[in-house]
JSON list of C-alpha atoms in Angstrom, two decimals:
[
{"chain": "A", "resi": 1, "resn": "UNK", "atom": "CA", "xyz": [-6.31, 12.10, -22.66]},
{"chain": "A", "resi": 2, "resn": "UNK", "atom": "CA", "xyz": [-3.44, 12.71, -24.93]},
{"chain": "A", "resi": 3, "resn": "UNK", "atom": "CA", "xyz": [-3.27, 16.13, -26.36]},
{"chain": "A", "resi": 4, "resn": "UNK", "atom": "CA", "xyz": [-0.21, 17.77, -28.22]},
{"chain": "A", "resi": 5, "resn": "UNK", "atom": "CA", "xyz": [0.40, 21.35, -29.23]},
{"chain": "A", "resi": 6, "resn": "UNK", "atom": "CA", "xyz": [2.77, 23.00, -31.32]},
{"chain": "A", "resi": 7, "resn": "UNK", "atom": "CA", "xyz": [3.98, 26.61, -31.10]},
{"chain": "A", "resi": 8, "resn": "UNK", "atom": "CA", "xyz": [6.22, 29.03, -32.75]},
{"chain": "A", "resi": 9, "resn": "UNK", "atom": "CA", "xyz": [6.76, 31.67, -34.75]},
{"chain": "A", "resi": 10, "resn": "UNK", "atom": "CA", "xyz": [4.47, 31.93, -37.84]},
{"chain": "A", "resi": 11, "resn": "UNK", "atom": "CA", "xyz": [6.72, 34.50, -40.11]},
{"chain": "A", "resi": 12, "resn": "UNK", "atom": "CA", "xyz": [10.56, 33.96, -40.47]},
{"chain": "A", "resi": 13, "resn": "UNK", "atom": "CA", "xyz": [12.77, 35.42, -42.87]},
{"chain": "A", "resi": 14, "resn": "UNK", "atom": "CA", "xyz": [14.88, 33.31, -45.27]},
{"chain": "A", "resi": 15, "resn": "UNK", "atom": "CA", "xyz": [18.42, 32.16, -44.22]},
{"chain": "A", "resi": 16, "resn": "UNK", "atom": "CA", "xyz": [17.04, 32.52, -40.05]},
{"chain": "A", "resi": 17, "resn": "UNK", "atom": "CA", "xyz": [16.65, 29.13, -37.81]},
{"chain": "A", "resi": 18, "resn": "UNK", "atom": "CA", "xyz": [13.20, 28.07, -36.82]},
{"chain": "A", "resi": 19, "resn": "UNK", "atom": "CA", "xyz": [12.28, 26.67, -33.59]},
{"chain": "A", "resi": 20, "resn": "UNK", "atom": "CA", "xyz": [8.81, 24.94, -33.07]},
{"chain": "A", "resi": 21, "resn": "UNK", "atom": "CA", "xyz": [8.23, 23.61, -29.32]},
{"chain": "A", "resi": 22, "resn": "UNK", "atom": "CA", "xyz": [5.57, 20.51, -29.03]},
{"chain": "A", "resi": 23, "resn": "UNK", "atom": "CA", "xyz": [3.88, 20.67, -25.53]},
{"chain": "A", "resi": 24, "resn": "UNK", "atom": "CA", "xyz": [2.09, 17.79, -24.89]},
{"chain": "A", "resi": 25, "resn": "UNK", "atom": "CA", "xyz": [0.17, 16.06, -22.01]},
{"chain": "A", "resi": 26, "resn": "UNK", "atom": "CA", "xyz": [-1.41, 12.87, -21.47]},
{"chain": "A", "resi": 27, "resn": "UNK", "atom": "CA", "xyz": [1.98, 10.91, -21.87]},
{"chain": "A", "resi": 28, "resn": "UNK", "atom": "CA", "xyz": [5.89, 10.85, -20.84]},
{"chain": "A", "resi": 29, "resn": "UNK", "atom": "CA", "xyz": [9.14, 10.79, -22.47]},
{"chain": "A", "resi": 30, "resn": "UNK", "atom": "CA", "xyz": [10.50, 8.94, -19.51]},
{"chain": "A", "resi": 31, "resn": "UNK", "atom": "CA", "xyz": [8.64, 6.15, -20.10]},
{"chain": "A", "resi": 32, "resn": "UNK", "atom": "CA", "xyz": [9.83, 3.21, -22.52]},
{"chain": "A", "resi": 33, "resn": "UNK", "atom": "CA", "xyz": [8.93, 2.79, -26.13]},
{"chain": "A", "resi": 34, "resn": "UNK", "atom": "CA", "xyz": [7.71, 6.50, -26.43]},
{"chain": "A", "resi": 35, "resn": "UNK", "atom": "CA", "xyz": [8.24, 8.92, -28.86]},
{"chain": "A", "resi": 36, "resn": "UNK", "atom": "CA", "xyz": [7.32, 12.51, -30.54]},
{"chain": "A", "resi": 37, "resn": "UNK", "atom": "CA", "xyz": [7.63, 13.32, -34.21]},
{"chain": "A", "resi": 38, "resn": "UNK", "atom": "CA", "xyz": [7.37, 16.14, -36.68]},
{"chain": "A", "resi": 39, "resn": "UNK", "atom": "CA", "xyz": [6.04, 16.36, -39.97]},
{"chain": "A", "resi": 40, "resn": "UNK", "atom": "CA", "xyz": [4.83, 19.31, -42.24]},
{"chain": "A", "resi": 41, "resn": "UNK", "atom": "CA", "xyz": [2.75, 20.55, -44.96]},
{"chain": "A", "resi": 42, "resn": "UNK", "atom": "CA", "xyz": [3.28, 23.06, -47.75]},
{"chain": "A", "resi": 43, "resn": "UNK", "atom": "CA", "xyz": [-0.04, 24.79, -48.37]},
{"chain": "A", "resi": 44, "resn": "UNK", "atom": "CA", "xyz": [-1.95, 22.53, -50.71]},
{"chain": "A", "resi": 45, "resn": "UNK", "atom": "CA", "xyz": [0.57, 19.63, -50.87]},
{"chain": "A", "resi": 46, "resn": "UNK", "atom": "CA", "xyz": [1.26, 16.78, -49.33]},
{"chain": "A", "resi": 47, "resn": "UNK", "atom": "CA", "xyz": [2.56, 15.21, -45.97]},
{"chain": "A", "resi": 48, "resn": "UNK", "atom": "CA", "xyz": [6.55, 15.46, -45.06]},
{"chain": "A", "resi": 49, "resn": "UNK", "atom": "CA", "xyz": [7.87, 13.50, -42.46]},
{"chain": "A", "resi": 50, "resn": "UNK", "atom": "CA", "xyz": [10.75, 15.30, -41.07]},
{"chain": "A", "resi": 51, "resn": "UNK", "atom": "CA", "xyz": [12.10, 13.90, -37.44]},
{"chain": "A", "resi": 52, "resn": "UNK", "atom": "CA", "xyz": [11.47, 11.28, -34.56]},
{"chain": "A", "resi": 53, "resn": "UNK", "atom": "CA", "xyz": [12.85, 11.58, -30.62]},
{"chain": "A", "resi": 54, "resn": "UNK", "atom": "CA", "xyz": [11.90, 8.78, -28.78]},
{"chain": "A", "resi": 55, "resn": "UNK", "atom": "CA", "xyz": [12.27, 8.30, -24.75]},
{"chain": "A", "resi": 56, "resn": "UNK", "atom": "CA", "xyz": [16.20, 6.89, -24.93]},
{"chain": "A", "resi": 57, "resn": "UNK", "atom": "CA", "xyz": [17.10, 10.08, -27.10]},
{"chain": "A", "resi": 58, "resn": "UNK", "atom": "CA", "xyz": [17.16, 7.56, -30.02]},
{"chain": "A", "resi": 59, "resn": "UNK", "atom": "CA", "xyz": [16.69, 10.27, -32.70]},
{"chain": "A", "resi": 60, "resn": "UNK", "atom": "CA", "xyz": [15.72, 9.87, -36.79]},
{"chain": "A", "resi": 61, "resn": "UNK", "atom": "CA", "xyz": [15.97, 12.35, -39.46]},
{"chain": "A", "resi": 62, "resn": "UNK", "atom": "CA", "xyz": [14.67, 12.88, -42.86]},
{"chain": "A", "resi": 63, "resn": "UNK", "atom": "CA", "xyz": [17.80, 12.62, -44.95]},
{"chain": "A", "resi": 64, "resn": "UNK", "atom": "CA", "xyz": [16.82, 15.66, -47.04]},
{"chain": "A", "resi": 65, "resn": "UNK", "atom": "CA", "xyz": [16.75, 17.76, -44.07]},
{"chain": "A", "resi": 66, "resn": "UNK", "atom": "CA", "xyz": [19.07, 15.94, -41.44]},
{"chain": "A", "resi": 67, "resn": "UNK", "atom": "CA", "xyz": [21.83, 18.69, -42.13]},
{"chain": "A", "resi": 68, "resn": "UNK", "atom": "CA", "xyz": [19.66, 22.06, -41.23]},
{"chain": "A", "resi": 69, "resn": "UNK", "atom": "CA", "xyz": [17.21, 19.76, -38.46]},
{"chain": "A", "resi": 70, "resn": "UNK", "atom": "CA", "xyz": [17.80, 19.07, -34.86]},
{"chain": "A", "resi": 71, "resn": "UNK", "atom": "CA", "xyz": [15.19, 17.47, -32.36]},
{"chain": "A", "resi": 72, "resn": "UNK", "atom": "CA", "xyz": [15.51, 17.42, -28.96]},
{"chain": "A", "resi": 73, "resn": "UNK", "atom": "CA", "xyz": [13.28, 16.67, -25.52]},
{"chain": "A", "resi": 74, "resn": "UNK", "atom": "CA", "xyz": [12.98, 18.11, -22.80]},
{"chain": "A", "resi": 75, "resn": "UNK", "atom": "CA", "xyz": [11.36, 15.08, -20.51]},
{"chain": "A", "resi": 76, "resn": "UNK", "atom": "CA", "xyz": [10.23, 17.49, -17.41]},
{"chain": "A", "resi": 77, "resn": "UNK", "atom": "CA", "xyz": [8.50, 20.20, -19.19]},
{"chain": "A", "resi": 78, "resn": "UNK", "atom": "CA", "xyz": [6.85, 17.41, -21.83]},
{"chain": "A", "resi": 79, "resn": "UNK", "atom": "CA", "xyz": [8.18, 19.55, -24.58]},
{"chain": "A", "resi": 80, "resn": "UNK", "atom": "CA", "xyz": [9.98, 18.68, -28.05]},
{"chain": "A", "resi": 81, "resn": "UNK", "atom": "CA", "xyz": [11.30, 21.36, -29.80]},
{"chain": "A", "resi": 82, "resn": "UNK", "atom": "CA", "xyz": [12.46, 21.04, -33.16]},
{"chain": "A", "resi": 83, "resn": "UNK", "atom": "CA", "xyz": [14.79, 23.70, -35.12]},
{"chain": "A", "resi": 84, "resn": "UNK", "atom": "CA", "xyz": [15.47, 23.96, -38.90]},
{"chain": "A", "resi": 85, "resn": "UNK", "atom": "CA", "xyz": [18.14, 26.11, -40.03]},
{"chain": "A", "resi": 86, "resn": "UNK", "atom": "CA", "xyz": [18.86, 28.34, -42.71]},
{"chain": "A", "resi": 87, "resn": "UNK", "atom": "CA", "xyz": [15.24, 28.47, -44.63]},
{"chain": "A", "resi": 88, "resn": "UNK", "atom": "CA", "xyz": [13.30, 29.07, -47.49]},
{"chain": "A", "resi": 89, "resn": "UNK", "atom": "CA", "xyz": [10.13, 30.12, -48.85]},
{"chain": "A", "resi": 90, "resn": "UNK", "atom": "CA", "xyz": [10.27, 27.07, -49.56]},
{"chain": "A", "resi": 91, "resn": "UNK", "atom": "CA", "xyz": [9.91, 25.93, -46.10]},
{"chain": "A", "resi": 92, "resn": "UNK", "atom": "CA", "xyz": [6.39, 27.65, -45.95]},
{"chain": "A", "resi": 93, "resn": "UNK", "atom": "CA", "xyz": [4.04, 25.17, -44.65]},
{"chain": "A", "resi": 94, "resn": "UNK", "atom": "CA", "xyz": [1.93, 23.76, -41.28]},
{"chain": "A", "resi": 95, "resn": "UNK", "atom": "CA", "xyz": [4.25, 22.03, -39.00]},
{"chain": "A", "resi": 96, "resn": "UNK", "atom": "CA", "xyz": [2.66, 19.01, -37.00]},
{"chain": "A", "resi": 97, "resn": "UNK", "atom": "CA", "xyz": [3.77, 16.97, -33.87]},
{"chain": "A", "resi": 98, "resn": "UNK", "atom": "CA", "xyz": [2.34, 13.82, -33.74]},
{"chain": "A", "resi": 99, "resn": "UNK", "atom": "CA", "xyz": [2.86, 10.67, -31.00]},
{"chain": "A", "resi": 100, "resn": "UNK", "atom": "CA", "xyz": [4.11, 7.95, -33.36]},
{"chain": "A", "resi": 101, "resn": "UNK", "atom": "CA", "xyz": [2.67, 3.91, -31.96]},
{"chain": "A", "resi": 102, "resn": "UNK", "atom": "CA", "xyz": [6.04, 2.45, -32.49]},
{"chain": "A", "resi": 103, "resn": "UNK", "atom": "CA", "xyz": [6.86, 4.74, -36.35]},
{"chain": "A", "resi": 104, "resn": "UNK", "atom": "CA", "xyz": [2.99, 5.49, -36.64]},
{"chain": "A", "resi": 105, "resn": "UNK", "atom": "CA", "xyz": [1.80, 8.52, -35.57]},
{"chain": "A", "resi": 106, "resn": "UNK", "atom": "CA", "xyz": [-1.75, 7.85, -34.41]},
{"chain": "A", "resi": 107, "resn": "UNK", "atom": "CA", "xyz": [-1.94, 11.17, -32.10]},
{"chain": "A", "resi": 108, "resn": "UNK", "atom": "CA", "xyz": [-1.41, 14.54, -34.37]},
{"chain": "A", "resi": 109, "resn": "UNK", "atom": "CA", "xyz": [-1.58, 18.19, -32.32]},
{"chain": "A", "resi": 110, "resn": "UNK", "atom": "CA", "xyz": [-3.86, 20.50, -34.74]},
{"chain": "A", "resi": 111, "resn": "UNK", "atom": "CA", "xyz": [-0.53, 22.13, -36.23]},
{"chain": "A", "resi": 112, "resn": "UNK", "atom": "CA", "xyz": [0.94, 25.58, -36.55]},
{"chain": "A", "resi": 113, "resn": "UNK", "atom": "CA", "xyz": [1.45, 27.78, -40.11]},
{"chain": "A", "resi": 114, "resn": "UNK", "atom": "CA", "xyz": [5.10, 28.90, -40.53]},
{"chain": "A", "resi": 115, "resn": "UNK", "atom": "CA", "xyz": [5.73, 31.37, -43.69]},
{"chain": "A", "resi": 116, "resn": "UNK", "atom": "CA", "xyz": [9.03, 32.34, -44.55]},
{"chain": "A", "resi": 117, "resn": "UNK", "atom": "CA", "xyz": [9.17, 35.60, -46.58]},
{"chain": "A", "resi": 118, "resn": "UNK", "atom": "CA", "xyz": [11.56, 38.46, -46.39]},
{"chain": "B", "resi": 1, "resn": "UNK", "atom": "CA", "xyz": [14.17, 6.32, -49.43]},
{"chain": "B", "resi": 2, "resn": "UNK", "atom": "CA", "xyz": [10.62, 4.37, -49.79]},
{"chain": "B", "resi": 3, "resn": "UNK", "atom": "CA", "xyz": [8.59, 5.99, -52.23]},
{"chain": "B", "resi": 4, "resn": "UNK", "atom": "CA", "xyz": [4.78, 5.32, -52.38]},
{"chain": "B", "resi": 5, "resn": "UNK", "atom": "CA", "xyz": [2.91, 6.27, -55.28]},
{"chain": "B", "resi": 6, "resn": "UNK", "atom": "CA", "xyz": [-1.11, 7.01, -55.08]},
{"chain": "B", "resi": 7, "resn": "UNK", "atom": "CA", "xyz": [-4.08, 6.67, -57.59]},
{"chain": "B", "resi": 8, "resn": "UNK", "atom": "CA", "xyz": [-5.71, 8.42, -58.85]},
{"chain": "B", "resi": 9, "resn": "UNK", "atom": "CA", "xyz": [-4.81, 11.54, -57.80]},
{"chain": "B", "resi": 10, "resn": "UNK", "atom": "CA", "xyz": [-8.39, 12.64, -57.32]},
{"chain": "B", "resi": 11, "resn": "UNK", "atom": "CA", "xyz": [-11.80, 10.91, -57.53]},
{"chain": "B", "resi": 12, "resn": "UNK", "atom": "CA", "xyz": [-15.46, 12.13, -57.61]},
{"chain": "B", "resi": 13, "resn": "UNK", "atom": "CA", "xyz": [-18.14, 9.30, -56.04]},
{"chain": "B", "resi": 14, "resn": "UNK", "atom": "CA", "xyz": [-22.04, 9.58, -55.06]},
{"chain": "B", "resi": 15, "resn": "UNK", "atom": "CA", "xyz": [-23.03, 9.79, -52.15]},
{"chain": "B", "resi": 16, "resn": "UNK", "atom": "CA", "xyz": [-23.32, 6.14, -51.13]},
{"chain": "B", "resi": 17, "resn": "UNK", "atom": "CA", "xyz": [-21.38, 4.70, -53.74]},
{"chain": "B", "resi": 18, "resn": "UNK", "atom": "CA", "xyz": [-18.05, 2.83, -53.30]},
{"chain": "B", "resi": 19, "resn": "UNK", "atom": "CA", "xyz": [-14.97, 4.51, -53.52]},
{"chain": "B", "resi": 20, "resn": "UNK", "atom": "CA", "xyz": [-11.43, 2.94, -54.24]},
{"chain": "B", "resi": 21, "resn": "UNK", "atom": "CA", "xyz": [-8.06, 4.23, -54.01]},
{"chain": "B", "resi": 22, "resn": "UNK", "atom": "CA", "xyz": [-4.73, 2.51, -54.50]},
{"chain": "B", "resi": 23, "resn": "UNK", "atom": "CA", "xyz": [-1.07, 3.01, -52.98]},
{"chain": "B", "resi": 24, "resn": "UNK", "atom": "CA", "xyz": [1.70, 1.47, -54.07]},
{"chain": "B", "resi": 25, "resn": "UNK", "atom": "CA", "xyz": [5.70, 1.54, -52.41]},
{"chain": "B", "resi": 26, "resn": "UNK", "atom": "CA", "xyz": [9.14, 0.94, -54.53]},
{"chain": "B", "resi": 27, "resn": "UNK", "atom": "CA", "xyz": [9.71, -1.87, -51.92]},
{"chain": "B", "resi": 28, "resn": "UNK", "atom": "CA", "xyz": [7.76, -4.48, -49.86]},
{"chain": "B", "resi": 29, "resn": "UNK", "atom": "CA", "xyz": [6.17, -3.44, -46.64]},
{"chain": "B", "resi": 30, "resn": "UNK", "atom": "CA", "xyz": [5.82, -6.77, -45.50]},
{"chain": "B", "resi": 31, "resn": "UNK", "atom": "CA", "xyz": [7.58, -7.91, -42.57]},
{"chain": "B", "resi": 32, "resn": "UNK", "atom": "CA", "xyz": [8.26, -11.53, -43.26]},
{"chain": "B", "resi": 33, "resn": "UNK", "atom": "CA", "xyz": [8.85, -12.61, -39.61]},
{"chain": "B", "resi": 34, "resn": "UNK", "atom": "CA", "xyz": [5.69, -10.86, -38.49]},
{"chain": "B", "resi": 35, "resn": "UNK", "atom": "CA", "xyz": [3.74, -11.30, -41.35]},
{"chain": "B", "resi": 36, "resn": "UNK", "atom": "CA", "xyz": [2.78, -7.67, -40.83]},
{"chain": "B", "resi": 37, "resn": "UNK", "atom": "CA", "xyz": [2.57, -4.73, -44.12]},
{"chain": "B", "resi": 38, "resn": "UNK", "atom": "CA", "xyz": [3.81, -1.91, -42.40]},
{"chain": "B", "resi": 39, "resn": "UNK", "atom": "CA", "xyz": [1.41, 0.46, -44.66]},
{"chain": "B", "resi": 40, "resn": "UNK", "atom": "CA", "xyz": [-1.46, 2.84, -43.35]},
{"chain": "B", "resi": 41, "resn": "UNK", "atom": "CA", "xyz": [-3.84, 5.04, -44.27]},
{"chain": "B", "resi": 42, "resn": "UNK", "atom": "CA", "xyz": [-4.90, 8.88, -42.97]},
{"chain": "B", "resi": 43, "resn": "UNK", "atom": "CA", "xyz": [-7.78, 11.05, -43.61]},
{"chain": "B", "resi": 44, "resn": "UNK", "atom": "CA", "xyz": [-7.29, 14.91, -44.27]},
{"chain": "B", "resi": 45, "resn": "UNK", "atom": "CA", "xyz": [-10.18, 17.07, -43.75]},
{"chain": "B", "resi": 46, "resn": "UNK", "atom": "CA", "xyz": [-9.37, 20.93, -44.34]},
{"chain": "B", "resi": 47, "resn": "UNK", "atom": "CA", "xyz": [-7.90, 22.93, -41.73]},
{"chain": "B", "resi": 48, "resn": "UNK", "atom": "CA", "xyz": [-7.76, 19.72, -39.58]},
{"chain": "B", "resi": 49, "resn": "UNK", "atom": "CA", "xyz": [-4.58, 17.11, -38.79]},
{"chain": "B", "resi": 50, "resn": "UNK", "atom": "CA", "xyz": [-4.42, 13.98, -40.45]},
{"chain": "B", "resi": 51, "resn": "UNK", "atom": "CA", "xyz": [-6.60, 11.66, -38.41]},
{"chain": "B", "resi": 52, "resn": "UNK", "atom": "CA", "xyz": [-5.40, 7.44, -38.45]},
{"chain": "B", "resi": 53, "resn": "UNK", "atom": "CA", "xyz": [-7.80, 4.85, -40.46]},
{"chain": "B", "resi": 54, "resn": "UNK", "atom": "CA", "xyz": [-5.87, 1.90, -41.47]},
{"chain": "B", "resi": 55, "resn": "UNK", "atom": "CA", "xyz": [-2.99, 0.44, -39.61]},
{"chain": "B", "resi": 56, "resn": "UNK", "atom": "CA", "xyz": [-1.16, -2.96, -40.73]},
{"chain": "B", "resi": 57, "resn": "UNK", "atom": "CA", "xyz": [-2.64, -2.09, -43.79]},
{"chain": "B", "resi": 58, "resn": "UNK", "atom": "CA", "xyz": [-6.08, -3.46, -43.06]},
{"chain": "B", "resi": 59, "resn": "UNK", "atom": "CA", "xyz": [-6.64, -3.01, -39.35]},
{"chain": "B", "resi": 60, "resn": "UNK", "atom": "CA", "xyz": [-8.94, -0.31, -38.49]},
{"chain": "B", "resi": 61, "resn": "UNK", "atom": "CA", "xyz": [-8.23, 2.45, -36.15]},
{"chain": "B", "resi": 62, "resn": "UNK", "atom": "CA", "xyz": [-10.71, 2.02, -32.92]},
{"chain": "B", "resi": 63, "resn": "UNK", "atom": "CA", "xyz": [-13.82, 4.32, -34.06]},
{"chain": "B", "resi": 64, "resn": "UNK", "atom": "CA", "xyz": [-13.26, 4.01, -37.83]},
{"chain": "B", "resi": 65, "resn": "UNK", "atom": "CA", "xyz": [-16.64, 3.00, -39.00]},
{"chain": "B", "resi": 66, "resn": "UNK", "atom": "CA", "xyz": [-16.78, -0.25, -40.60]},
{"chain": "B", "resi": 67, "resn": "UNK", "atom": "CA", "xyz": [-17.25, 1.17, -44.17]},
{"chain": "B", "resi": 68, "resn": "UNK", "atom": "CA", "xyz": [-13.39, 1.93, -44.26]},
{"chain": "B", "resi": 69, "resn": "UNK", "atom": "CA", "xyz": [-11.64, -1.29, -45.28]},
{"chain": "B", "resi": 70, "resn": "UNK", "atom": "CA", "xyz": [-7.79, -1.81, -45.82]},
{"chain": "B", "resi": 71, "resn": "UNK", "atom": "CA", "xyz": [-6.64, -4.25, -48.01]},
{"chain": "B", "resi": 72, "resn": "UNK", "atom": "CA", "xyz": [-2.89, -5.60, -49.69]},
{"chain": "B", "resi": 73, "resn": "UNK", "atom": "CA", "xyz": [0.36, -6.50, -49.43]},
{"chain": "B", "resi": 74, "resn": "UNK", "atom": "CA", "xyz": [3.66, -6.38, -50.21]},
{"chain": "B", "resi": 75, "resn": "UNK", "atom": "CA", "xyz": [3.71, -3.38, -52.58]},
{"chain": "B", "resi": 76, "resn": "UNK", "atom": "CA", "xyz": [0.23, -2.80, -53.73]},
{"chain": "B", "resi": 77, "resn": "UNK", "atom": "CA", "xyz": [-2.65, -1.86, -50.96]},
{"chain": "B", "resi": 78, "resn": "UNK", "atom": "CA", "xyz": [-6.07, -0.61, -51.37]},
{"chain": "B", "resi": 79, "resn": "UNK", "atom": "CA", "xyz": [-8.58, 1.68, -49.22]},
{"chain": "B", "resi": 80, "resn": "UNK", "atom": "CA", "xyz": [-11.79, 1.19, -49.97]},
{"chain": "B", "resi": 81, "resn": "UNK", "atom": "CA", "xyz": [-15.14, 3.37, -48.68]},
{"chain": "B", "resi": 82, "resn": "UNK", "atom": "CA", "xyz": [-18.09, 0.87, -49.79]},
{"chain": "B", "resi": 83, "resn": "UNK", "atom": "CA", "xyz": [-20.78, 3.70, -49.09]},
{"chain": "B", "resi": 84, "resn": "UNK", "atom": "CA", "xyz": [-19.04, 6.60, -49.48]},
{"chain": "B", "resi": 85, "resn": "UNK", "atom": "CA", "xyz": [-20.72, 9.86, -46.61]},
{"chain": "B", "resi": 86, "resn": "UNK", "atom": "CA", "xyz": [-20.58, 13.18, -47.06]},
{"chain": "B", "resi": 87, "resn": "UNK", "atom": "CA", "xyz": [-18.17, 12.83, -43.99]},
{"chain": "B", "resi": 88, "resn": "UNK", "atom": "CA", "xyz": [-15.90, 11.46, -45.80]},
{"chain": "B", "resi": 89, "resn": "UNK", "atom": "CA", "xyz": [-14.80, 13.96, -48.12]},
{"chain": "B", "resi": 90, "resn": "UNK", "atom": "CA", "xyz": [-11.21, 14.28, -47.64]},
{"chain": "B", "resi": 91, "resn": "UNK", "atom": "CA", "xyz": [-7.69, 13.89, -48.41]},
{"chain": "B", "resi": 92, "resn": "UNK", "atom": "CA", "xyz": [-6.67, 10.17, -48.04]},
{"chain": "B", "resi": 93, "resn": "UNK", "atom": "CA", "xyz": [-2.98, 9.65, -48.03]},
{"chain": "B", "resi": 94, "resn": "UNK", "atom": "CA", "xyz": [-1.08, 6.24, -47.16]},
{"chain": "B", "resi": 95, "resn": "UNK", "atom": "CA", "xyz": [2.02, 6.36, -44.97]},
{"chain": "B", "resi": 96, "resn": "UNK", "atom": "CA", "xyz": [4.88, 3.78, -45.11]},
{"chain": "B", "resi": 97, "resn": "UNK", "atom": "CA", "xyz": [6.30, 3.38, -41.26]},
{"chain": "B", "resi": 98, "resn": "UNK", "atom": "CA", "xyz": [8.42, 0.15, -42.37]},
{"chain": "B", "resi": 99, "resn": "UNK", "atom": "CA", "xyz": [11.89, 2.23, -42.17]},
{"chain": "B", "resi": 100, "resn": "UNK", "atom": "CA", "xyz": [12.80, 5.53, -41.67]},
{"chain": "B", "resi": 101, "resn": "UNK", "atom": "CA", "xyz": [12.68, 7.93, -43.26]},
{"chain": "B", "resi": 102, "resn": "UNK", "atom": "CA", "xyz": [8.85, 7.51, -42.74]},
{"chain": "B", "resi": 103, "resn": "UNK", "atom": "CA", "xyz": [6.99, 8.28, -45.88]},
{"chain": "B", "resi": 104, "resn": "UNK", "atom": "CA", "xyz": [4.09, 9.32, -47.05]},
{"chain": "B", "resi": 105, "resn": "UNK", "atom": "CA", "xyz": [1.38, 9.23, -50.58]},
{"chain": "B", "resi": 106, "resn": "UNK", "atom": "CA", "xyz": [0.83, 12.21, -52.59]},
{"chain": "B", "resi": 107, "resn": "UNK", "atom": "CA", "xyz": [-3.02, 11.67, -51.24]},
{"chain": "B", "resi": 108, "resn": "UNK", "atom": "CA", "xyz": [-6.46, 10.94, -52.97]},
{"chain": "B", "resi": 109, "resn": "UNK", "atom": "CA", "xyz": [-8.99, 13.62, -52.57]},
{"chain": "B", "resi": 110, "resn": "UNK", "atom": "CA", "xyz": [-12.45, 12.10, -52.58]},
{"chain": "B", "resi": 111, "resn": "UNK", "atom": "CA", "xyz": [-15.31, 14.01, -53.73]},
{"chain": "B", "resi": 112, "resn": "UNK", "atom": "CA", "xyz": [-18.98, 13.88, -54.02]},
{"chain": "B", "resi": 113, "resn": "UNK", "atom": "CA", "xyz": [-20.18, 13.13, -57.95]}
]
């Protein structure tokens, strides 16, 4: 059974770096062709994709983002943790990990609400 | 960047009543040397993750009942509910997974007339 979970903070104040950890079971990094992404969700808008890691380290970014976003794994604790510097209110949203089949995500964790406010 | 448009933005069906929504990208999803559209459809229901209908634009997830049906290609792709259950009100976005960077619809939210 393949289960992911994100965790975090849920209030950050503007300018700080936010780091969201997927912990997941039910698959491994190690293995070939796998992968973990993030995507988010301002309240009452729609889907962002942000990042992808995949099981050779081969990382994507979503250009918009790519300067304040860094993904990385960490294969023996089945964790992905993703950091975004310097935000914004406007960063304000549910964060999601998801395992992508190939770029589709077809396994989502149930997300975590991040506000940033001062 | 991809961009994929949805319409309409919202639509309000009875219960047991077709429903049709429409996605459209600024380029072609379709692989010519697989012959695959690289387009798919999720469901939104509040509170909850997106959940995975439609995969190579017309290949249904495994439990999707049959009254979710995927259709298109090339730039213009269609999700169709032919008897639409109070289940099924949701937030329907399509997702491009072509090329990164993945994107994704501004959604449909289906309704109950």
């Amino acid at each position: 059974q393949i289960t992911l979970k994100e965790s975090g903070p849920t209030l950050v104040k503007p300018t700080q770096t936010l780091t969201l950890t997927c912990t997941f079971s039910g698959f491994s990094l190690s293995n070939g062709g796998v992968g973990v992404g993030w995507v988010r969700q301002p309240p009452g808008k729609a889907l962002e994709w942000l990042a992808l890691i995949y099981w050779d380290d081969d990382k994507r970014y979503s250009p918009s983002l790519k300067s304040r976003l860094t993904i990385t794994k960490d294969t023996s604790k089945n964790q992905v943790v993703l950091t975004l510097t310097n935000v914004d209110p406007v960063d304000t949203g549910t964060y999601y990990c998801g395992r992508p089949r190939g770029r589709l995500i077809d396994y989502w964790g149930q997300g975590t609400l991040v506000s940033v406010s001062s | 960047d991809i961009v994929m448009n949805q319409s309409p933005d919202s639509l309000a069906v009875s219960l047991g009543e077709r429903a049709t929504m429409n996605c459209r990208s600024s380029q072609s999803l379709l692989n010519s040397i697989n012959n695959k559209n690289y387009l798919a459809w999720y469901q939104q229901k509040p509170g909850q993750p997106p959940e995975l209908l439609i995969y190579w634009a017309s290949t249904r997830e495994s439990g999707v009942p049959e009254r979710f049906t995927g259709s298109g290609s090339g730039t213009d792709f269609t999700l169709t509910i032919s008897s639409l259950q109070a289940e099924d009100v949701a937030i329907y976005y399509c997702q491009q997974y072509y090329t990164t960077p993945l994107t994704f619809g501004g959604g449909t939210k289906v309704e109950v007339k």
